[in-house]
Amino acid sequence: MNQESLYEQEVKMMKLERLIAEREGISAKEFPVPLPELLTRYEQLYTGAINDVLREFCLLDQALPHDIVPLRDGDIVAGIAFTVKSSPNCVIRGEMAFRTKMLDEMHEDAFVIWDTSRDEHASLWGGVMTATAKGKRVRAACIDGGIRDTHQILEANFPVFFRYRTSNGSLGRCQITHYQVPVRIGDVTIKPGDVIFADVDGVLCVPRDIAYDVLLRAEEIKRNEKEIFSWVAEGQTIQEITEKGGYF
């Protein structure tokens, strides 16, 4: 019996089909509007409103860890998740070939989500990666780990979210193991094709299947809050605002 048959037999014996489908299933749902429009509309919003909508969908764990921060506080960006997985590793052979293949497959409007296996020593993103990503019209990158060449990233005006900075390169310290597979960062499972939104308050993952519905509801919340702000500016009392459906 070959290795694949043994794996299939094990899956059936342990009744893992549903778990595999949930963990590894990747949605290809089409959006009802063109992708550039969807992402542009998301970029008119902010993480607080989107996160509140995700809570209405009973999704309380969609914010990436709070120690992932923007390189520039003014960046507001949405894109489609392109996932990368790496881990600390002293092996070097094969890394550059695999990295080249991964970079070749990065697509326009991608938001790179890099799971480093909580690496604490290496930089996974720098100036050359930034230039390559910009050339492929990638929108942003979120690295659950280190970056370097900060001045080059800033000069490129490329949105990056990260945990720390170090001059340590990745070769000989870590190795890319997978890309375009589901990854988990903190409490959040991110799948290729999900919508990623980020601003000064952090990074959110919006599951692809509900991304358009979340957008519509978040736009409604933004309109509602604009009205509430106007009531406050007019000097209306808290009771009056609450009775009209306002909240604080």
Short mmCIF file of C-alpha atoms in Angstrom, two decimals:
data_model
loop_
_atom_site.label_atom_id
_atom_site.label_comp_id
_atom_site.label_asym_id
_atom_site.label_seq_id
_atom_site.Cartn_x
_atom_site.Cartn_y
_atom_site.Cartn_z
CA MET A 1 0.00 0.00 0.00
CA ASN A 2 1.47 3.38 -1.00
CA GLN A 3 1.80 6.38 1.30
CA GLU A 4 -1.25 8.19 -0.13
CA SER A 5 -3.47 5.16 0.39
CA LEU A 6 -2.28 4.85 3.99
CA TYR A 7 -3.11 8.52 4.54
CA GLU A 8 -6.60 8.14 3.07
CA GLN A 9 -7.21 5.08 5.23
CA GLU A 10 -6.12 6.94 8.35
CA VAL A 11 -8.38 9.89 7.53
CA LYS A 12 -11.37 7.58 7.21
CA MET A 13 -10.58 5.62 10.37
CA MET A 14 -10.22 8.78 12.45
CA LYS A 15 -13.20 10.50 10.78
CA LEU A 16 -11.21 13.61 9.86
CA GLU A 17 -13.05 14.53 6.67
CA ARG A 18 -15.10 17.37 8.19
CA LEU A 19 -12.14 18.81 10.08
CA ILE A 20 -9.98 18.74 6.95
CA ALA A 21 -12.74 20.41 4.94
CA GLU A 22 -13.10 23.15 7.56
CA ARG A 23 -9.39 23.73 8.10
CA GLU A 24 -8.12 23.31 4.56
CA GLY A 25 -11.08 24.23 2.40
CA ILE A 26 -10.40 27.41 0.41
CA SER A 27 -13.31 29.44 -0.95
CA ALA A 28 -13.38 30.58 -4.55
CA LYS A 29 -16.60 32.57 -4.13
CA GLU A 30 -16.95 35.41 -6.62
CA PHE A 31 -17.66 38.91 -5.36
CA PRO A 32 -20.78 40.66 -6.72
CA VAL A 33 -18.70 43.74 -7.59
CA PRO A 34 -15.31 44.02 -9.34
CA LEU A 35 -12.39 43.34 -7.01
CA PRO A 36 -10.86 46.84 -7.35
CA GLU A 37 -14.19 48.37 -6.31
CA LEU A 38 -14.51 46.02 -3.33
CA LEU A 39 -11.02 46.84 -2.06
CA THR A 40 -11.40 50.57 -2.65
CA ARG A 41 -14.65 50.61 -0.68
CA TYR A 42 -13.00 48.70 2.17
CA GLU A 43 -10.27 51.32 2.23
CA GLN A 44 -12.88 53.99 3.03
CA LEU A 45 -13.60 52.18 6.31
CA TYR A 46 -11.70 51.51 9.53
CA THR A 47 -10.92 48.42 11.59
CA GLY A 48 -13.30 49.30 14.44
CA ALA A 49 -16.37 49.28 12.21
CA ILE A 50 -15.33 46.11 10.38
CA ASN A 51 -14.52 44.31 13.63
CA ASP A 52 -17.91 45.23 15.06
CA VAL A 53 -19.58 43.73 12.00
CA LEU A 54 -17.54 40.53 12.35
CA ARG A 55 -18.85 40.32 15.91
CA GLU A 56 -22.41 40.47 14.52
CA PHE A 57 -21.43 37.43 12.44
CA CYS A 58 -20.32 35.74 15.71
CA LEU A 59 -16.66 35.98 14.63
CA LEU A 60 -14.73 37.28 17.63
CA ASP A 61 -11.23 36.14 16.66
CA GLN A 62 -10.47 37.89 13.37
CA ALA A 63 -7.96 40.48 14.60
CA LEU A 64 -4.32 39.51 14.30
CA PRO A 65 -2.18 39.89 17.46
CA HIS A 66 -1.95 43.46 18.71
CA ASP A 67 1.85 43.45 18.66
CA ILE A 68 1.71 43.48 14.85
CA VAL A 69 1.93 47.19 14.05
CA PRO A 70 2.08 49.40 10.94
CA LEU A 71 5.36 50.81 9.73
CA ARG A 72 3.43 54.03 8.96
CA ASP A 73 0.40 54.95 11.05
CA GLY A 74 -1.34 56.55 8.07
CA ASP A 75 -1.58 53.40 5.96
CA ILE A 76 -5.10 52.10 5.31
CA VAL A 77 -5.08 49.13 2.96
CA ALA A 78 -7.19 46.19 1.84
CA GLY A 79 -6.13 43.24 -0.27
CA ILE A 80 -6.59 39.55 -0.96
CA ALA A 81 -4.69 37.18 1.32
CA PHE A 82 -1.61 35.55 -0.17
CA THR A 83 -0.31 33.34 2.61
CA VAL A 84 3.27 32.30 3.36
CA LYS A 85 4.49 29.92 6.06
CA SER A 86 8.07 29.71 7.32
CA SER A 87 9.81 28.39 10.40
CA PRO A 88 13.20 28.68 12.09
CA ASN A 89 15.62 26.37 10.30
CA CYS A 90 19.38 26.23 9.82
CA VAL A 91 19.02 24.54 6.41
CA ILE A 92 19.84 26.78 3.44
CA ARG A 93 19.73 24.50 0.39
CA GLY A 94 16.56 24.82 -1.65
CA GLU A 95 15.40 28.01 0.04
CA MET A 96 16.11 30.40 -2.82
CA ALA A 97 14.48 28.17 -5.44
CA PHE A 98 11.33 27.81 -3.33
CA ARG A 99 11.28 31.54 -2.54
CA THR A 100 11.58 32.35 -6.26
CA LYS A 101 8.64 30.07 -7.04
CA MET A 102 6.58 31.73 -4.31
CA LEU A 103 7.39 35.23 -5.57
CA ASP A 104 6.49 34.24 -9.14
CA GLU A 105 3.01 33.28 -7.94
CA MET A 106 2.29 36.45 -5.98
CA HIS A 107 -0.60 38.19 -7.71
CA GLU A 108 -1.91 41.69 -8.21
CA ASP A 109 -3.97 43.05 -5.29
CA ALA A 110 -2.44 40.50 -2.90
CA PHE A 111 -1.99 41.27 0.78
CA VAL A 112 0.90 39.03 1.85
CA ILE A 113 0.25 37.33 5.20
CA TRP A 114 3.44 35.74 6.52
CA ASP A 115 3.24 33.20 9.34
CA THR A 116 6.81 32.89 10.69
CA SER A 117 5.98 30.26 13.32
CA ARG A 118 6.54 33.08 15.81
CA ASP A 119 10.18 33.49 14.85
CA GLU A 120 12.05 35.97 17.05
CA HIS A 121 15.43 36.26 15.33
CA ALA A 122 15.21 36.85 11.58
CA SER A 123 13.81 39.38 9.16
CA LEU A 124 11.48 37.93 6.53
CA TRP A 125 10.82 41.14 4.63
CA GLY A 126 13.13 43.87 3.39
CA GLY A 127 13.95 46.20 0.55
CA VAL A 128 14.26 43.66 -2.26
CA MET A 129 11.06 41.90 -1.26
CA THR A 130 9.31 45.26 -1.21
CA ALA A 131 10.56 46.22 -4.67
CA THR A 132 9.51 42.82 -6.03
CA ALA A 133 6.06 43.06 -4.46
CA LYS A 134 5.50 46.58 -5.78
CA GLY A 135 6.50 45.46 -9.25
CA LYS A 136 3.81 42.78 -9.10
CA ARG A 137 1.25 45.32 -7.80
CA VAL A 138 0.91 43.64 -4.44
CA ARG A 139 -0.94 45.94 -2.04
CA ALA A 140 0.71 45.27 1.33
CA ALA A 141 2.47 42.77 3.57
CA CYS A 142 1.86 41.63 7.13
CA ILE A 143 4.80 39.83 8.72
CA ASP A 144 4.28 38.04 12.04
CA GLY A 145 7.96 38.61 12.69
CA GLY A 146 10.84 40.78 11.60
CA ILE A 147 11.59 43.25 8.82
CA ARG A 148 14.74 45.12 7.80
CA ASP A 149 15.82 47.75 5.25
CA THR A 150 13.22 49.99 6.82
CA HIS A 151 14.38 53.12 4.98
CA GLN A 152 13.97 51.31 1.63
CA ILE A 153 10.45 50.18 2.52
CA LEU A 154 9.52 53.72 3.54
CA GLU A 155 10.97 55.19 0.35
CA ALA A 156 8.93 52.70 -1.66
CA ASN A 157 5.73 53.88 0.09
CA PHE A 158 4.69 50.26 0.57
CA PRO A 159 2.39 49.35 3.50
CA VAL A 160 4.01 46.85 5.87
CA PHE A 161 2.77 45.55 9.22
CA PHE A 162 5.27 43.74 11.44
CA ARG A 163 6.36 42.76 14.97
CA TYR A 164 10.01 43.82 15.18
CA ARG A 165 13.02 45.03 13.21
CA THR A 166 16.40 43.32 12.91
CA SER A 167 19.27 43.35 10.46
CA ASN A 168 19.42 39.51 10.60
CA GLY A 169 18.67 38.05 7.17
CA SER A 170 16.52 34.95 6.83
CA LEU A 171 18.96 32.62 5.04
CA GLY A 172 20.43 30.20 7.57
CA ARG A 173 17.91 31.26 10.21
CA CYS A 174 14.54 30.24 8.79
CA GLN A 175 13.05 28.60 5.73
CA ILE A 176 9.83 29.00 3.76
CA THR A 177 7.90 25.73 3.98
CA HIS A 178 4.53 26.51 2.35
CA TYR A 179 2.61 29.23 0.57
CA GLN A 180 -1.02 29.70 -0.44
CA VAL A 181 -2.19 27.36 2.33
CA PRO A 182 -4.30 28.16 5.40
CA VAL A 183 -2.16 29.66 8.18
CA ARG A 184 -2.85 30.59 11.77
CA ILE A 185 -1.49 33.73 13.40
CA GLY A 186 -2.54 34.22 17.00
CA ASP A 187 -6.19 33.19 17.17
CA VAL A 188 -6.85 33.90 13.50
CA THR A 189 -7.01 31.39 10.68
CA ILE A 190 -6.26 33.05 7.36
CA LYS A 191 -6.96 31.33 4.06
CA PRO A 192 -5.80 32.34 0.59
CA GLY A 193 -8.45 34.57 -0.97
CA ASP A 194 -9.76 36.06 2.27
CA VAL A 195 -10.02 39.85 2.45
CA ILE A 196 -7.38 41.47 4.66
CA PHE A 197 -7.90 44.99 5.97
CA ALA A 198 -5.40 46.96 8.04
CA ASP A 199 -4.95 50.41 9.50
CA VAL A 200 -3.31 52.03 12.52
CA ASP A 201 -5.41 49.86 14.87
CA GLY A 202 -4.23 46.55 13.45
CA VAL A 203 -4.89 43.85 10.88
CA LEU A 204 -8.20 42.03 10.31
CA CYS A 205 -9.07 38.93 8.30
CA VAL A 206 -12.53 38.89 6.71
CA PRO A 207 -13.52 35.41 5.44
CA ARG A 208 -14.07 35.53 1.70
CA ASP A 209 -17.56 34.03 1.81
CA ILE A 210 -18.94 36.95 3.86
CA ALA A 211 -16.62 39.74 2.71
CA TYR A 212 -19.21 41.58 0.63
CA ASP A 213 -21.92 41.33 3.32
CA VAL A 214 -19.43 42.61 5.91
CA LEU A 215 -18.57 45.52 3.60
CA LEU A 216 -22.22 46.57 3.21
CA ARG A 217 -22.88 46.43 6.95
CA ALA A 218 -19.66 48.30 7.81
CA GLU A 219 -20.58 51.04 5.34
CA GLU A 220 -23.95 51.29 7.09
CA ILE A 221 -22.24 51.60 10.48
CA LYS A 222 -20.01 54.36 9.15
CA ARG A 223 -23.07 56.28 7.91
CA ASN A 224 -24.82 55.76 11.26
CA GLU A 225 -21.83 56.98 13.22
CA LYS A 226 -21.58 60.09 11.06
CA GLU A 227 -25.15 60.87 12.04
CA ILE A 228 -24.43 60.20 15.73
CA PHE A 229 -21.45 62.57 15.62
CA SER A 230 -23.71 65.25 14.14
CA TRP A 231 -26.23 64.77 16.98
CA VAL A 232 -23.45 65.10 19.54
CA ALA A 233 -22.18 68.26 17.82
CA GLU A 234 -25.69 69.72 17.95
CA GLY A 235 -25.66 69.30 21.72
CA GLN A 236 -28.37 66.64 21.92
CA THR A 237 -28.47 64.74 25.20
CA ILE A 238 -27.32 61.16 25.61
CA GLN A 239 -30.93 60.16 26.28
CA GLU A 240 -32.14 61.85 23.10
CA ILE A 241 -29.44 60.21 21.01
CA THR A 242 -30.09 56.79 22.54
CA GLU A 243 -33.82 57.07 21.91
CA LYS A 244 -33.10 57.73 18.21
CA GLY A 245 -31.02 54.57 17.98
CA GLY A 246 -27.64 56.08 18.69
CA TYR A 247 -24.95 54.36 20.71
CA PHE A 248 -21.70 55.19 22.46
#
